[in-house]
Amino acid sequence: NAGVTQTPKFQVLKTGQSMTLQCAQDMNHNSMYWYRQDPGMGLRLIYYSASEGTTDKGEVPNGYNVSRLNKREFSLRLESAAPSQTSVYFCASRSRDRWSGANVLTFGAGSRLTVL
Amino acid sequence: AQTVTQSQPEMSVQEAETVTLSCTYDTSESDYYLFWYKQPPSRQMILVIRQEAYKQQNATENRFSVNFQKAAKSFSLKISDSQLGDAAMYFCACRNNAGNMLTFGGGTRLMVKP
C-alpha cells in the first residue's frame, strides 16, 4: 500500500546510546518531515527536507541529525540519546492536491522512543 | 512565525450529538491553510478537513465542518451525528502558503459516550 513507512515502531534506549529512525515513502513526494509529539504540545517540527539532497532545521532540531538518502528515504538520528528525547516521532511527506492545489501531509504510523 | 492554540484538552459528546472543537491561531502570513487532523489510538495522523484562508466559504466533509472566522483567527471543527469511531485526539494546524512548516496545536481529546 502506498504511504509512509517508519521503523522501528518501538525502541528503548539508555542515555548516551545512538539510534536511527528510518522513514520511507513511495508516493514520489519531494518534501519530507520529522516531527515529535509530546503530551499537550501537539507535533513539533524537528527537521524537514524540501527535496533530495537538502535538509533544514525546524522548531526543535537540537540533539538530532537527519539524512535525505534519496527521494524515498529520510532518516532521523539521535547521536547521544537523552531522556528529554523520549517521545513519539512521526515522519511525513507532503503532496499537492491536484484539485485544490492545497498541500497536505501524509504521516507514518509513528515510532515510540523511550530513553532511560 | 505561527502559533496554534487549542484551549480544550478534553471534550466529551454523546453518540449522535454534535460537538465543536475550538482552535485559534496567529500568523503573519497573508495566505495560509488550516487543517484538522485526527489521531486515533493507532497513532496514525489522518487529515479530516482543510480550509484555504482565501476562501470565505466554510469547508465541509460529510459530518465534519468548520467555522472559519478569519478576522478573529478562529477555526473551529464541528462534528455532527457523533459516532464512537470519532473518539480520538484532534489537532488543529496552520501552514503558510510558501513555506514548508506546519504548526500544530496541543490537541483535544474527544470522547464519545454511547
PDB file of N, CA, C and O in Angstrom, chain A residues 24-49:
ATOM      1  N   ALA A  24      10.432   5.923   4.974  1.00  0.00           N
ATOM      2  CA  ALA A  24      10.404   5.807   3.521  1.00  0.00           C
ATOM      3  C   ALA A  24       8.996   6.067   3.020  1.00  0.00           C
ATOM      4  O   ALA A  24       8.022   5.663   3.649  1.00  0.00           O
ATOM      5  N   GLN A  25       8.915   6.763   1.882  1.00  0.00           N
ATOM      6  CA  GLN A  25       7.617   6.990   1.249  1.00  0.00           C
ATOM      7  C   GLN A  25       7.709   6.570  -0.211  1.00  0.00           C
ATOM      8  O   GLN A  25       8.740   6.764  -0.862  1.00  0.00           O
ATOM      9  N   ASP A  26       6.607   6.013  -0.688  1.00  0.00           N
ATOM     10  CA  ASP A  26       6.594   5.522  -2.064  1.00  0.00           C
ATOM     11  C   ASP A  26       5.624   6.313  -2.934  1.00  0.00           C
ATOM     12  O   ASP A  26       5.074   5.776  -3.895  1.00  0.00           O
ATOM     13  N   MET A  27       5.411   7.564  -2.575  1.00  0.00           N
ATOM     14  CA  MET A  27       4.453   8.396  -3.299  1.00  0.00           C
ATOM     15  C   MET A  27       5.150   9.425  -4.184  1.00  0.00           C
ATOM     16  O   MET A  27       4.509  10.324  -4.727  1.00  0.00           O
ATOM     17  N   ASN A  28       6.464   9.327  -4.290  1.00  0.00           N
ATOM     18  CA  ASN A  28       7.247  10.223  -5.138  1.00  0.00           C
ATOM     19  C   ASN A  28       7.142  11.683  -4.687  1.00  0.00           C
ATOM     20  O   ASN A  28       7.216  12.603  -5.511  1.00  0.00           O
ATOM     21  N   HIS A  29       6.994  11.876  -3.372  1.00  0.00           N
ATOM     22  CA  HIS A  29       6.920  13.243  -2.852  1.00  0.00           C
ATOM     23  C   HIS A  29       8.307  13.843  -2.711  1.00  0.00           C
ATOM     24  O   HIS A  29       9.271  13.150  -2.383  1.00  0.00           O
ATOM     25  N   ASN A  30       8.381  15.145  -2.915  1.00  0.00           N
ATOM     26  CA  ASN A  30       9.663  15.822  -2.755  1.00  0.00           C
ATOM     27  C   ASN A  30       9.972  16.141  -1.292  1.00  0.00           C
ATOM     28  O   ASN A  30      11.086  15.970  -0.813  1.00  0.00           O
ATOM     29  N   SER A  31       8.975  16.644  -0.576  1.00  0.00           N
ATOM     30  CA  SER A  31       9.210  17.149   0.781  1.00  0.00           C
ATOM     31  C   SER A  31       8.896  16.089   1.838  1.00  0.00           C
ATOM     32  O   SER A  31       7.865  15.429   1.775  1.00  0.00           O
ATOM     33  N   MET A  32       9.798  15.981   2.797  1.00  0.00           N
ATOM     34  CA  MET A  32       9.606  15.043   3.906  1.00  0.00           C
ATOM     35  C   MET A  32       9.946  15.736   5.215  1.00  0.00           C
ATOM     36  O   MET A  32      10.725  16.699   5.245  1.00  0.00           O
ATOM     37  N   TYR A  33       9.367  15.215   6.314  1.00  0.00           N
ATOM     38  CA  TYR A  33       9.435  15.900   7.600  1.00  0.00           C
ATOM     39  C   TYR A  33       9.608  14.896   8.738  1.00  0.00           C
ATOM     40  O   TYR A  33       9.153  13.758   8.639  1.00  0.00           O
ATOM     41  N   TRP A  34      10.232  15.363   9.803  1.00  0.00           N
ATOM     42  CA  TRP A  34      10.235  14.631  11.062  1.00  0.00           C
ATOM     43  C   TRP A  34       9.660  15.527  12.158  1.00  0.00           C
ATOM     44  O   TRP A  34      10.106  16.667  12.350  1.00  0.00           O
ATOM     45  N   TYR A  35       8.636  14.973  12.853  1.00  0.00           N
ATOM     46  CA  TYR A  35       8.010  15.654  13.979  1.00  0.00           C
ATOM     47  C   TYR A  35       8.186  14.796  15.231  1.00  0.00           C
ATOM     48  O   TYR A  35       8.304  13.574  15.157  1.00  0.00           O
ATOM     49  N   ARG A  36       8.128  15.458  16.376  1.00  0.00           N
ATOM     50  CA  ARG A  36       7.992  14.730  17.633  1.00  0.00           C
ATOM     51  C   ARG A  36       6.694  15.186  18.309  1.00  0.00           C
ATOM     52  O   ARG A  36       6.275  16.344  18.188  1.00  0.00           O
ATOM     53  N   GLN A  37       6.057  14.242  18.975  1.00  0.00           N
ATOM     54  CA  GLN A  37       4.783  14.520  19.631  1.00  0.00           C
ATOM     55  C   GLN A  37       4.921  14.270  21.120  1.00  0.00           C
ATOM     56  O   GLN A  37       5.258  13.163  21.544  1.00  0.00           O
ATOM     57  N   ASP A  38       4.643  15.302  21.883  1.00  0.00           N
ATOM     58  CA  ASP A  38       4.687  15.207  23.342  1.00  0.00           C
ATOM     59  C   ASP A  38       3.343  15.662  23.896  1.00  0.00           C
ATOM     60  O   ASP A  38       2.695  16.546  23.321  1.00  0.00           O
ATOM     61  N   PRO A  39       2.915  15.101  25.023  1.00  0.00           N
ATOM     62  CA  PRO A  39       1.589  15.426  25.570  1.00  0.00           C
ATOM     63  C   PRO A  39       1.385  16.926  25.731  1.00  0.00           C
ATOM     64  O   PRO A  39       2.220  17.621  26.304  1.00  0.00           O
ATOM     65  N   GLY A  40       0.247  17.406  25.239  1.00  0.00           N
ATOM     66  CA  GLY A  40      -0.113  18.813  25.400  1.00  0.00           C
ATOM     67  C   GLY A  40       0.631  19.777  24.499  1.00  0.00           C
ATOM     68  O   GLY A  40       0.389  20.974  24.542  1.00  0.00           O
ATOM     69  N   MET A  41       1.532  19.247  23.668  1.00  0.00           N
ATOM     70  CA  MET A  41       2.349  20.144  22.838  1.00  0.00           C
ATOM     71  C   MET A  41       2.138  19.910  21.358  1.00  0.00           C
ATOM     72  O   MET A  41       2.842  20.486  20.536  1.00  0.00           O
ATOM     73  N   GLY A  42       1.197  19.084  21.011  1.00  0.00           N
ATOM     74  CA  GLY A  42       0.972  18.831  19.599  1.00  0.00           C
ATOM     75  C   GLY A  42       2.190  18.194  18.956  1.00  0.00           C
ATOM     76  O   GLY A  42       2.942  17.468  19.592  1.00  0.00           O
ATOM     77  N   LEU A  43       2.387  18.477  17.706  1.00  0.00           N
ATOM     78  CA  LEU A  43       3.553  17.973  16.982  1.00  0.00           C
ATOM     79  C   LEU A  43       4.496  19.145  16.718  1.00  0.00           C
ATOM     80  O   LEU A  43       4.069  20.201  16.262  1.00  0.00           O
ATOM     81  N   ARG A  44       5.747  18.938  16.969  1.00  0.00           N
ATOM     82  CA  ARG A  44       6.751  19.967  16.724  1.00  0.00           C
ATOM     83  C   ARG A  44       7.744  19.477  15.683  1.00  0.00           C
ATOM     84  O   ARG A  44       8.230  18.353  15.754  1.00  0.00           O
ATOM     85  N   LEU A  45       8.041  20.367  14.765  1.00  0.00           N
ATOM     86  CA  LEU A  45       8.900  20.003  13.646  1.00  0.00           C
ATOM     87  C   LEU A  45      10.359  19.952  14.080  1.00  0.00           C
ATOM     88  O   LEU A  45      10.885  20.905  14.651  1.00  0.00           O
ATOM     89  N   ILE A  46      11.022  18.846  13.770  1.00  0.00           N
ATOM     90  CA  ILE A  46      12.429  18.679  14.125  1.00  0.00           C
ATOM     91  C   ILE A  46      13.307  19.116  12.946  1.00  0.00           C
ATOM     92  O   ILE A  46      14.138  20.010  13.062  1.00  0.00           O
ATOM     93  N   TYR A  47      13.114  18.465  11.827  1.00  0.00           N
ATOM     94  CA  TYR A  47      13.829  18.766  10.596  1.00  0.00           C
ATOM     95  C   TYR A  47      12.897  18.516   9.425  1.00  0.00           C
ATOM     96  O   TYR A  47      11.952  17.735   9.529  1.00  0.00           O
ATOM     97  N   TYR A  48      13.192  19.147   8.317  1.00  0.00           N
ATOM     98  CA  TYR A  48      12.478  18.820   7.098  1.00  0.00           C
ATOM     99  C   TYR A  48      13.453  18.832   5.927  1.00  0.00           C
ATOM    100  O   TYR A  48      14.565  19.356   6.022  1.00  0.00           O
ATOM    101  N   SER A  49      12.977  18.240   4.850  1.00  0.00           N
ATOM    102  CA  SER A  49      13.766  18.163   3.630  1.00  0.00           C
ATOM    103  C   SER A  49      12.871  18.532   2.463  1.00  0.00           C
ATOM    104  O   SER A  49      11.909  17.824   2.177  1.00  0.00           O
TER     105      SER A  49
END
